[in-house]
Amino acid sequence: VDAHAPFEPEPGALVQFADPSLPAIVVEYRAALLGLDSVVRSLHSQLGELGYDATNTLFVMVSDHGEGLEFPETHGKAHGRFLFPTSVGAVWLMSGPGIPAGLKVGGVASQVDVLPTLLGLAEVDGYRGPGLDLSRRIRMGATDTQRAMAFTDTWFINVNRAAVYTSERSCQRDFDPRREADKLNRFREGCFDRRTDPQHTTPLPNSEIEAQLLLWRKDRQAEYASAEAQNAAPGDHVEGQLEALGYLD
């Protein structure tokens, strides 16, 4: 929660990240993340003192999203409405048995890969849910996930959007032609070159990847329609927690 607005970083961290070329909110966000890093470091250190270390314990840190911070402006101020990498890019760090120290695995991954990968590293069989088990590639020191695509979408407060990422491209579509939730029309449809255009400013044609996105979204739409038909409700307690985090009006 400390990485959510309003940011309240330590003064020393603000000084460390001070940069007149950056918007103040970007500096505050980076400083807030530094505070989060220090807390995770403390947890990791104290677990080690208790005997829980890389020889016997899987230590995992995963973030659920980033923030647009209007940096650039087209990426939106926060998260939830936009699918640019500033919002949907996440951190996935691990240490433990079978995980080579210092290994960086490139390519794309999805949050649905976390659970099957952890079960694979823990040698737990029988998982039949979504996601890819990347444990074998991690153990062998592979530098690429070899996942062809990773999908993401949002219905956050009347927004209706989806995106697909590959190692080289990202494509996104707005499925609500009215775009009522984005009066500034900052959302940009199309495909983007992730390597030469990291801020996703210049759309490129890429019909094959977009076609995959449309097929995936069609399946997702059916899933949501089924869930709505069941009148699923989170309950007062969960709704209170979601409201406290800013996920409900």
Short mmCIF file of C-alpha atoms in Angstrom, two decimals, residues 31-246:
data_model
loop_
_atom_site.label_atom_id
_atom_site.label_comp_id
_atom_site.label_asym_id
_atom_site.label_seq_id
_atom_site.Cartn_x
_atom_site.Cartn_y
_atom_site.Cartn_z
CA ALA A 31 11.31 7.47 -3.26
CA ALA A 32 8.26 5.54 -2.02
CA LEU A 33 9.47 2.43 -3.85
CA LEU A 34 12.85 2.78 -2.17
CA GLY A 35 11.05 2.67 1.18
CA LEU A 36 9.23 -0.48 0.10
CA ASP A 37 12.55 -2.01 -0.97
CA SER A 38 14.04 -1.35 2.47
CA VAL A 39 11.12 -3.10 4.20
CA VAL A 40 11.45 -6.15 1.95
CA ARG A 41 15.21 -6.17 2.56
CA SER A 42 14.59 -6.12 6.32
CA LEU A 43 12.12 -9.01 6.07
CA HIS A 44 14.57 -11.03 3.98
CA SER A 45 17.41 -10.35 6.42
CA GLN A 46 15.43 -11.28 9.51
CA LEU A 47 14.16 -14.48 7.91
CA GLY A 48 17.80 -15.35 7.21
CA GLU A 49 18.66 -14.82 10.88
CA LEU A 50 15.94 -17.33 11.76
CA GLY A 51 17.44 -19.91 9.41
CA TYR A 52 15.16 -19.36 6.42
CA ASP A 53 17.54 -18.74 3.52
CA ALA A 54 18.10 -19.58 -0.15
CA THR A 55 19.03 -23.17 0.71
CA ASN A 56 15.64 -24.05 2.18
CA THR A 57 13.13 -21.25 1.50
CA LEU A 58 11.49 -19.74 -1.56
CA PHE A 59 11.42 -15.95 -1.10
CA VAL A 60 9.24 -14.25 -3.69
CA MET A 61 8.25 -10.65 -4.35
CA VAL A 62 5.64 -9.84 -7.00
CA SER A 63 4.01 -6.48 -7.70
CA ASP A 64 0.51 -6.29 -9.16
CA HIS A 65 0.92 -3.12 -11.22
CA GLY A 66 2.84 0.10 -11.80
CA GLU A 67 1.63 3.69 -12.17
CA GLY A 68 1.25 5.89 -15.24
CA LEU A 69 2.00 9.14 -13.33
CA GLU A 70 1.20 11.01 -16.58
CA PHE A 71 4.81 10.33 -17.56
CA PRO A 72 4.18 10.64 -20.44
CA GLU A 73 0.71 12.16 -20.23
CA THR A 74 -0.84 9.55 -22.54
CA HIS A 75 -0.16 6.84 -19.94
CA GLY A 76 -2.68 8.27 -17.49
CA LYS A 77 -2.16 9.33 -13.90
CA ALA A 78 -2.49 6.04 -12.05
CA HIS A 79 -3.39 2.44 -12.87
CA GLY A 80 -6.58 0.61 -13.72
CA ARG A 81 -7.66 2.47 -16.85
CA PHE A 82 -4.52 2.12 -18.98
CA LEU A 83 -2.56 -0.88 -20.27
CA PHE A 84 0.77 0.72 -21.11
CA PRO A 85 3.87 -0.94 -19.59
CA THR A 86 4.07 1.80 -16.96
CA SER A 87 0.81 0.43 -15.52
CA VAL A 88 0.90 -3.31 -16.25
CA GLY A 89 4.65 -3.93 -15.96
CA ALA A 90 5.39 -5.82 -12.74
CA VAL A 91 8.32 -6.91 -10.58
CA TRP A 92 8.95 -10.63 -10.07
CA LEU A 93 11.95 -11.45 -7.86
CA MET A 94 12.78 -14.84 -6.35
CA SER A 95 15.47 -16.64 -4.41
CA GLY A 96 15.58 -20.17 -3.07
CA PRO A 97 16.51 -23.77 -3.83
CA GLY A 98 17.03 -24.38 -7.53
CA ILE A 99 17.09 -20.67 -8.43
CA PRO A 100 20.50 -19.56 -9.81
CA ALA A 101 21.73 -16.42 -8.07
CA GLY A 102 21.86 -13.36 -10.30
CA LEU A 103 19.83 -14.95 -13.10
CA LYS A 104 17.76 -12.56 -15.22
CA VAL A 105 15.06 -14.18 -17.32
CA GLY A 106 13.96 -12.07 -20.27
CA GLY A 107 10.96 -12.31 -22.54
CA VAL A 108 7.41 -11.91 -21.28
CA ALA A 109 5.59 -13.46 -18.34
CA SER A 110 2.17 -13.09 -16.77
CA GLN A 111 1.05 -12.98 -13.17
CA VAL A 112 -0.88 -16.20 -13.80
CA ASP A 113 2.54 -17.86 -14.23
CA VAL A 114 3.57 -17.14 -10.64
CA LEU A 115 1.56 -19.88 -8.92
CA PRO A 116 2.42 -22.80 -11.25
CA THR A 117 6.08 -21.72 -11.24
CA LEU A 118 6.25 -21.67 -7.43
CA LEU A 119 4.54 -25.07 -7.25
CA GLY A 120 7.06 -26.36 -9.80
CA LEU A 121 10.00 -25.04 -7.78
CA ALA A 122 8.50 -26.65 -4.67
CA GLU A 123 7.99 -29.90 -6.64
CA VAL A 124 4.24 -29.93 -6.00
CA ASP A 125 2.33 -31.77 -8.72
CA GLY A 126 -1.31 -31.71 -9.74
CA TYR A 127 -1.91 -28.04 -10.61
CA ARG A 128 -4.48 -27.68 -13.41
CA GLY A 129 -5.10 -23.93 -13.38
CA PRO A 130 -4.01 -21.15 -15.75
CA GLY A 131 -0.46 -20.00 -16.38
CA LEU A 132 2.88 -21.53 -17.37
CA ASP A 133 5.26 -23.38 -15.07
CA LEU A 134 8.61 -21.67 -15.68
CA SER A 135 10.46 -23.60 -12.95
CA ARG A 136 12.34 -25.88 -15.36
CA ARG A 137 13.67 -22.94 -17.37
CA ILE A 138 14.70 -21.16 -14.18
CA ARG A 139 16.56 -24.20 -12.84
CA MET A 140 18.46 -24.61 -16.12
CA GLY A 141 19.49 -20.94 -16.08
CA ALA A 142 17.49 -19.95 -19.17
CA THR A 143 17.57 -16.28 -20.07
CA ASP A 144 14.17 -16.21 -21.82
CA THR A 145 10.74 -17.43 -20.74
CA GLN A 146 9.87 -18.52 -24.29
CA ARG A 147 6.29 -17.39 -23.61
CA ALA A 148 4.92 -16.17 -26.93
CA MET A 149 2.37 -13.68 -25.56
CA ALA A 150 0.97 -12.28 -22.35
CA PHE A 151 -2.51 -10.74 -22.20
CA THR A 152 -4.09 -8.17 -19.92
CA ASP A 153 -7.39 -6.32 -19.78
CA THR A 154 -9.45 -3.97 -17.61
CA TRP A 155 -13.07 -3.10 -16.90
CA PHE A 156 -12.07 -0.60 -14.19
CA ILE A 157 -14.94 1.88 -13.61
CA ASN A 158 -16.57 1.67 -17.05
CA VAL A 159 -13.32 1.19 -18.97
CA ASN A 160 -13.32 -1.69 -21.45
CA ARG A 161 -9.82 -2.34 -22.80
CA ALA A 162 -7.38 -5.16 -23.52
CA ALA A 163 -3.75 -5.55 -24.57
CA VAL A 164 -1.29 -8.24 -25.60
CA TYR A 165 2.47 -8.19 -25.11
CA THR A 166 5.25 -10.06 -26.90
CA SER A 167 8.98 -9.54 -26.44
CA GLU A 168 9.02 -7.02 -29.30
CA ARG A 169 5.47 -5.69 -29.61
CA SER A 170 2.48 -4.60 -27.58
CA CYS A 171 -1.00 -4.12 -29.03
CA GLN A 172 -3.99 -2.58 -27.28
CA ARG A 173 -7.64 -2.01 -28.14
CA ASP A 174 -10.48 0.00 -26.65
CA PHE A 175 -13.72 -2.00 -26.83
CA ASP A 176 -15.97 0.91 -25.81
CA PRO A 177 -16.35 3.29 -28.80
CA ARG A 178 -17.86 5.94 -26.54
CA ARG A 179 -14.69 6.21 -24.41
CA GLU A 180 -16.70 8.00 -21.74
CA ALA A 181 -14.10 7.31 -19.08
CA ASP A 182 -11.29 8.98 -21.03
CA LYS A 183 -12.50 12.40 -22.06
CA LEU A 184 -8.97 13.53 -22.90
CA ASN A 185 -8.72 10.65 -25.41
CA ARG A 186 -5.23 9.75 -24.19
CA PHE A 187 -5.66 6.04 -24.86
CA ARG A 188 -3.88 5.03 -28.07
CA GLU A 189 -5.00 1.97 -29.97
CA GLY A 190 -2.64 -0.06 -32.09
CA CYS A 191 0.65 -1.96 -31.85
CA PHE A 192 3.92 -0.47 -30.61
CA ASP A 193 7.58 -1.43 -30.84
CA ARG A 194 8.64 -2.07 -27.25
CA ARG A 195 12.36 -1.75 -28.03
CA THR A 196 12.51 1.43 -30.10
CA ASP A 197 9.38 3.07 -28.68
CA PRO A 198 9.30 2.18 -24.94
CA GLN A 199 6.77 4.90 -24.14
CA HIS A 200 4.41 3.59 -26.83
CA THR A 201 3.89 6.79 -28.79
CA THR A 202 3.89 5.69 -32.46
CA PRO A 203 1.37 2.98 -33.50
CA LEU A 204 2.51 0.33 -35.99
CA PRO A 205 0.47 -2.12 -38.08
CA ASN A 206 0.52 -5.67 -36.76
CA SER A 207 -2.68 -7.47 -37.69
CA GLU A 208 -1.52 -10.97 -36.66
CA ILE A 209 -0.93 -10.02 -33.02
CA GLU A 210 -4.10 -7.93 -32.92
CA ALA A 211 -6.05 -10.92 -34.20
CA GLN A 212 -4.75 -12.99 -31.28
CA LEU A 213 -5.86 -10.23 -28.91
CA LEU A 214 -9.38 -10.25 -30.35
CA LEU A 215 -9.66 -14.04 -29.97
CA TRP A 216 -8.42 -13.92 -26.38
CA ARG A 217 -10.76 -11.07 -25.50
CA LYS A 218 -13.72 -12.95 -26.95
CA ASP A 219 -13.03 -15.82 -24.56
CA ARG A 220 -12.60 -13.42 -21.64
CA GLN A 221 -15.89 -11.71 -22.45
CA ALA A 222 -17.64 -15.06 -22.20
CA GLU A 223 -16.02 -15.71 -18.81
CA TYR A 224 -17.19 -12.37 -17.44
CA ALA A 225 -20.70 -12.85 -18.80
CA SER A 226 -20.85 -16.19 -16.99
CA ALA A 227 -19.64 -14.62 -13.73
CA GLU A 228 -22.19 -11.81 -13.98
CA ALA A 229 -24.96 -14.35 -14.54
CA GLN A 230 -24.06 -15.92 -11.19
CA ASN A 231 -24.48 -12.53 -9.45
CA ALA A 232 -21.15 -12.95 -7.68
CA ALA A 233 -20.68 -10.42 -4.85
CA PRO A 234 -17.58 -9.86 -2.68
CA GLY A 235 -19.47 -9.18 0.58
CA ASP A 236 -19.40 -6.14 2.86
CA HIS A 237 -16.00 -6.92 4.43
CA VAL A 238 -14.19 -7.35 1.12
CA GLU A 239 -16.00 -4.34 -0.36
CA GLY A 240 -14.71 -2.24 2.55
CA GLN A 241 -11.15 -3.34 1.85
CA LEU A 242 -11.51 -2.62 -1.87
CA GLU A 243 -12.92 0.82 -1.13
CA ALA A 244 -10.00 1.60 1.21
CA LEU A 245 -7.60 0.78 -1.64
CA GLY A 246 -9.48 3.03 -4.05
#
